[in-house]
Amino acid sequence: MSKILLFNKPFQVLTQFTSDDDKATLAAYIDKPGFYAAGRLDYDSEGLLILTDNGQLQHQLANPKFKLEKTYWAQVEGAITDEALKQLSEGVTLKDGLTRPAQAKRMDEPDVWDRVPRIRERKNIPTSWVELKITEGKNRQVRRMTAAVGFPTLRLIRYSIGPYTLDQLQPGQCLETEVQFVLDESRPETNRKRRHPHQKQPRRITPSKHGRKRKAP
């Protein structure tokens, strides 16, 4: 078994434990030696980040060739059109190439936490929400995709990675669990461990008011 942490990364937090400037890092929320982020999530994006203490699992979770589906919720400027959704679904040409076909659809505004600071909205220009499911990880891909079809992203939340989701996690919270890891060069298998009815619940770790970590009962 390998251990993973499911972490809801807040806005304007680096996906690393050290920084050369004053930007916030994972160290402000996670005190688990030996765990490292499997993949990246931009400083100005929010949502699910997976950390693990297994180097091979870290590689498989982060490597785009394993095509682990990621779901993003993007709040965009303007009322997204059917044509834009079609373009996103078929693939968008970016400077570094054509994106793989994605699953794109309109969605209602999700019931999530307020972002601090709030997005900058322009008067007389509506915003809308789009759900995007992609299987690759180009740099700032979702933002570039929505901008390419005429609807710049104002807020971006990663909701899921493979079978793992943000459910029950508020910003700054993380959940420790275990996975059965099988090294497979063609396809990753990282299934959540099934819990026996009498097994203890996974530990949820939340930051205290003073930035130190405390384990929830």
CSV table of C-alpha atoms in Angstrom, one decimal:
chain,number,residue,atom,x,y,z
A,1,MET,CA,0.0,0.0,0.0
A,2,SER,CA,1.1,3.6,-0.7
A,3,LYS,CA,-0.1,6.6,1.2
A,4,ILE,CA,-1.5,9.7,-0.5
A,5,LEU,CA,-2.8,13.0,0.6
A,6,LEU,CA,-5.7,14.7,-1.1
A,7,PHE,CA,-5.2,18.4,-0.6
A,8,ASN,CA,-7.5,21.3,-1.5
A,9,LYS,CA,-4.9,23.9,-2.5
A,10,PRO,CA,-6.0,27.5,-1.8
A,11,PHE,CA,-5.7,30.4,-4.2
A,12,GLN,CA,-2.2,31.9,-4.4
A,13,VAL,CA,-0.3,28.9,-2.9
A,14,LEU,CA,2.7,27.4,-4.6
A,15,THR,CA,2.7,23.6,-5.1
A,16,GLN,CA,6.0,23.2,-3.4
A,17,PHE,CA,7.3,23.4,0.2
A,18,THR,CA,9.9,26.2,-0.2
A,19,SER,CA,10.0,29.5,-1.9
A,20,ASP,CA,12.6,32.2,-2.5
A,21,ASP,CA,10.1,35.0,-2.0
A,22,ASP,CA,7.1,35.7,0.2
A,23,LYS,CA,4.6,33.5,-1.6
A,24,ALA,CA,2.8,30.9,0.5
A,25,THR,CA,3.8,27.3,0.0
A,26,LEU,CA,2.4,23.9,1.0
A,27,ALA,CA,4.5,24.1,4.2
A,28,ALA,CA,1.9,26.4,5.7
A,29,TYR,CA,-0.7,23.6,5.5
A,30,ILE,CA,1.1,20.2,5.4
A,31,ASP,CA,3.6,18.8,7.9
A,32,LYS,CA,4.2,15.3,6.5
A,33,PRO,CA,7.9,14.6,5.8
A,34,GLY,CA,8.5,12.5,2.7
A,35,PHE,CA,5.4,13.6,0.8
A,36,TYR,CA,5.7,15.4,-2.5
A,37,ALA,CA,3.2,16.7,-5.0
A,38,ALA,CA,2.3,14.4,-7.9
A,39,GLY,CA,1.9,17.1,-10.6
A,40,ARG,CA,1.4,20.8,-10.4
A,41,LEU,CA,-1.4,23.2,-9.9
A,42,ASP,CA,-0.8,26.9,-10.8
A,43,TYR,CA,-0.3,29.5,-8.1
A,44,ASP,CA,-3.5,31.3,-9.2
A,45,SER,CA,-5.6,28.1,-9.4
A,46,GLU,CA,-7.4,26.3,-6.7
A,47,GLY,CA,-8.5,22.7,-5.9
A,48,LEU,CA,-7.3,19.2,-5.8
A,49,LEU,CA,-3.6,18.3,-5.5
A,50,ILE,CA,-2.4,14.8,-4.7
A,51,LEU,CA,0.8,14.2,-2.7
A,52,THR,CA,2.4,10.8,-2.1
A,53,ASP,CA,5.4,9.3,-0.4
A,54,ASN,CA,5.9,6.8,-3.3
A,55,GLY,CA,8.2,8.0,-6.0
A,56,GLN,CA,6.9,5.7,-8.7
A,57,LEU,CA,3.3,6.5,-7.9
A,58,GLN,CA,4.2,10.2,-8.0
A,59,HIS,CA,5.6,9.7,-11.5
A,60,GLN,CA,2.5,7.8,-12.7
A,61,LEU,CA,0.0,10.3,-11.3
A,62,ALA,CA,2.0,13.3,-12.8
A,63,ASN,CA,2.9,11.8,-16.2
A,64,PRO,CA,0.4,12.8,-18.9
A,65,LYS,CA,1.2,9.6,-20.9
A,66,PHE,CA,-1.0,7.7,-18.4
A,67,LYS,CA,-4.0,9.9,-19.4
A,68,LEU,CA,-5.4,10.2,-15.9
A,69,GLU,CA,-8.5,12.3,-16.4
A,70,LYS,CA,-8.7,15.6,-14.6
A,71,THR,CA,-11.9,17.7,-14.1
A,72,TYR,CA,-11.7,21.4,-14.0
A,73,TRP,CA,-14.4,24.0,-13.2
A,74,ALA,CA,-13.7,27.3,-14.9
A,75,GLN,CA,-15.5,30.6,-14.4
A,76,VAL,CA,-15.1,32.4,-17.7
A,77,GLU,CA,-15.7,36.0,-18.8
A,78,GLY,CA,-18.8,36.0,-21.0
A,79,ALA,CA,-21.7,33.6,-21.6
A,80,ILE,CA,-20.0,30.6,-23.2
A,81,THR,CA,-21.4,29.6,-26.6
A,82,ASP,CA,-22.2,26.3,-28.2
A,83,GLU,CA,-19.5,26.9,-30.8
A,84,ALA,CA,-16.9,27.6,-28.1
A,85,LEU,CA,-17.9,24.3,-26.3
A,86,LYS,CA,-17.6,22.4,-29.6
A,87,GLN,CA,-14.1,23.8,-30.2
A,88,LEU,CA,-13.0,22.9,-26.7
A,89,SER,CA,-14.4,19.4,-27.2
A,90,GLU,CA,-12.7,18.8,-30.5
A,91,GLY,CA,-9.3,20.3,-29.5
A,92,VAL,CA,-7.8,23.7,-29.6
A,93,THR,CA,-4.7,24.8,-31.4
A,94,LEU,CA,-2.2,26.4,-28.9
A,95,LYS,CA,1.4,27.6,-29.5
A,96,ASP,CA,2.7,24.2,-28.3
A,97,GLY,CA,0.3,22.2,-30.5
A,98,LEU,CA,-3.3,20.9,-30.7
A,99,THR,CA,-4.9,19.8,-27.5
A,100,ARG,CA,-6.5,16.4,-27.2
A,101,PRO,CA,-10.3,16.3,-27.5
A,102,ALA,CA,-11.8,17.3,-24.1
A,103,GLN,CA,-15.3,16.9,-22.6
A,104,ALA,CA,-16.7,20.4,-22.2
A,105,LYS,CA,-20.1,21.5,-21.0
A,106,ARG,CA,-21.9,24.4,-19.3
A,107,MET,CA,-22.5,24.0,-15.6
A,108,ASP,CA,-24.4,25.9,-12.9
A,109,GLU,CA,-22.2,27.9,-10.5
A,110,PRO,CA,-20.9,25.3,-8.1
A,111,ASP,CA,-21.6,25.5,-4.4
A,112,VAL,CA,-18.0,26.2,-3.4
A,113,TRP,CA,-16.1,28.5,-1.0
A,114,ASP,CA,-15.7,32.2,-1.8
A,115,ARG,CA,-12.3,33.0,-3.3
A,116,VAL,CA,-10.3,35.7,-1.5
A,117,PRO,CA,-9.7,38.0,-3.1
A,118,ARG,CA,-12.8,37.8,-5.3
A,119,ILE,CA,-12.5,37.8,-9.1
A,120,ARG,CA,-12.6,41.1,-10.9
A,121,GLU,CA,-15.8,41.3,-12.8
A,122,ARG,CA,-16.6,44.0,-15.4
A,123,LYS,CA,-19.9,45.7,-15.4
A,124,ASN,CA,-22.4,44.6,-18.2
A,125,ILE,CA,-20.3,41.5,-19.0
A,126,PRO,CA,-21.7,38.3,-17.5
A,127,THR,CA,-19.7,35.3,-16.4
A,128,SER,CA,-20.4,31.6,-16.8
A,129,TRP,CA,-19.1,28.3,-15.6
A,130,VAL,CA,-17.7,25.5,-17.8
A,131,GLU,CA,-16.7,21.9,-16.8
A,132,LEU,CA,-13.7,20.6,-18.7
A,133,LYS,CA,-12.3,17.1,-18.5
A,134,ILE,CA,-8.9,16.7,-20.0
A,135,THR,CA,-6.2,13.9,-20.1
A,136,GLU,CA,-3.1,15.9,-20.6
A,137,GLY,CA,-1.2,18.6,-18.7
A,138,LYS,CA,0.2,21.4,-20.9
A,139,ASN,CA,1.3,24.5,-19.1
A,140,ARG,CA,-1.7,26.6,-18.0
A,141,GLN,CA,-3.7,24.5,-20.5
A,142,VAL,CA,-7.3,25.2,-19.4
A,143,ARG,CA,-6.7,28.9,-19.2
A,144,ARG,CA,-5.1,29.0,-22.6
A,145,MET,CA,-7.9,26.8,-24.1
A,146,THR,CA,-10.8,29.0,-22.9
A,147,ALA,CA,-8.9,32.2,-24.0
A,148,ALA,CA,-8.3,30.7,-27.4
A,149,VAL,CA,-12.0,30.3,-28.0
A,150,GLY,CA,-12.8,33.8,-26.8
A,151,PHE,CA,-13.7,33.2,-23.1
A,152,PRO,CA,-10.8,34.1,-20.7
A,153,THR,CA,-10.8,32.1,-17.4
A,154,LEU,CA,-11.4,34.3,-14.3
A,155,ARG,CA,-11.3,31.5,-11.7
A,156,LEU,CA,-10.1,27.9,-12.0
A,157,ILE,CA,-10.8,25.0,-9.7
A,158,ARG,CA,-9.5,21.5,-10.2
A,159,TYR,CA,-12.3,19.2,-8.9
A,160,SER,CA,-10.9,15.8,-9.6
A,161,ILE,CA,-8.0,13.7,-10.6
A,162,GLY,CA,-8.9,10.2,-11.8
A,163,PRO,CA,-11.2,8.8,-9.1
A,164,TYR,CA,-10.3,11.3,-6.4
A,165,THR,CA,-12.3,14.5,-5.8
A,166,LEU,CA,-12.6,17.6,-3.7
A,167,ASP,CA,-15.7,16.3,-1.9
A,168,GLN,CA,-15.7,17.3,1.8
A,169,LEU,CA,-12.5,19.2,1.5
A,170,GLN,CA,-12.4,23.0,2.2
A,171,PRO,CA,-9.4,25.1,1.2
A,172,GLY,CA,-6.3,24.2,3.2
A,173,GLN,CA,-7.7,20.8,4.3
A,174,CYS,CA,-6.2,17.5,3.3
A,175,LEU,CA,-7.2,13.8,3.7
A,176,GLU,CA,-4.8,11.0,4.2
A,177,THR,CA,-5.7,7.6,2.6
A,178,GLU,CA,-4.0,4.6,1.0
A,179,VAL,CA,-4.0,3.1,-2.5
A,180,GLN,CA,-3.1,-0.2,-4.0
A,181,PHE,CA,-0.3,0.7,-6.3
A,182,VAL,CA,0.6,-1.6,-9.3
A,183,LEU,CA,3.5,-0.5,-11.5
A,184,ASP,CA,2.2,-0.7,-15.1
A,185,GLU,CA,4.0,1.1,-17.8
A,186,SER,CA,0.9,1.2,-20.0
A,187,ARG,CA,-1.7,2.3,-17.5
A,188,PRO,CA,-1.7,3.5,-13.9
A,189,GLU,CA,-3.9,1.6,-11.4
A,190,THR,CA,-4.4,3.8,-8.3
A,191,ASN,CA,-7.6,2.6,-6.7
A,192,ARG,CA,-8.7,3.9,-3.3
A,193,LYS,CA,-8.4,1.3,-0.7
A,194,ARG,CA,-11.7,-0.2,0.3
A,195,ARG,CA,-12.6,0.3,3.9
A,196,HIS,CA,-13.8,-2.4,6.2
A,197,PRO,CA,-17.0,-1.4,8.0
A,198,HIS,CA,-15.2,-1.3,11.3
A,199,GLN,CA,-12.0,0.3,10.0
A,200,LYS,CA,-11.2,3.8,11.2
A,201,GLN,CA,-12.0,6.7,9.0
A,202,PRO,CA,-9.1,8.3,7.1
A,203,ARG,CA,-7.5,11.1,9.1
A,204,ARG,CA,-8.5,14.7,8.0
A,205,ILE,CA,-5.9,17.3,8.7
A,206,THR,CA,-6.9,20.9,9.0
A,207,PRO,CA,-4.9,24.1,9.6
A,208,SER,CA,-5.4,25.8,13.0
A,209,LYS,CA,-5.8,29.6,13.3
A,210,HIS,CA,-2.1,30.0,13.8
A,211,GLY,CA,-1.1,28.0,10.7
A,212,ARG,CA,0.0,24.9,12.7
A,213,LYS,CA,-1.7,21.6,11.8
A,214,ARG,CA,-4.1,19.8,14.0
A,215,LYS,CA,-5.8,16.4,13.5
A,216,ALA,CA,-9.6,16.5,13.5
A,217,PRO,CA,-11.2,14.1,15.8
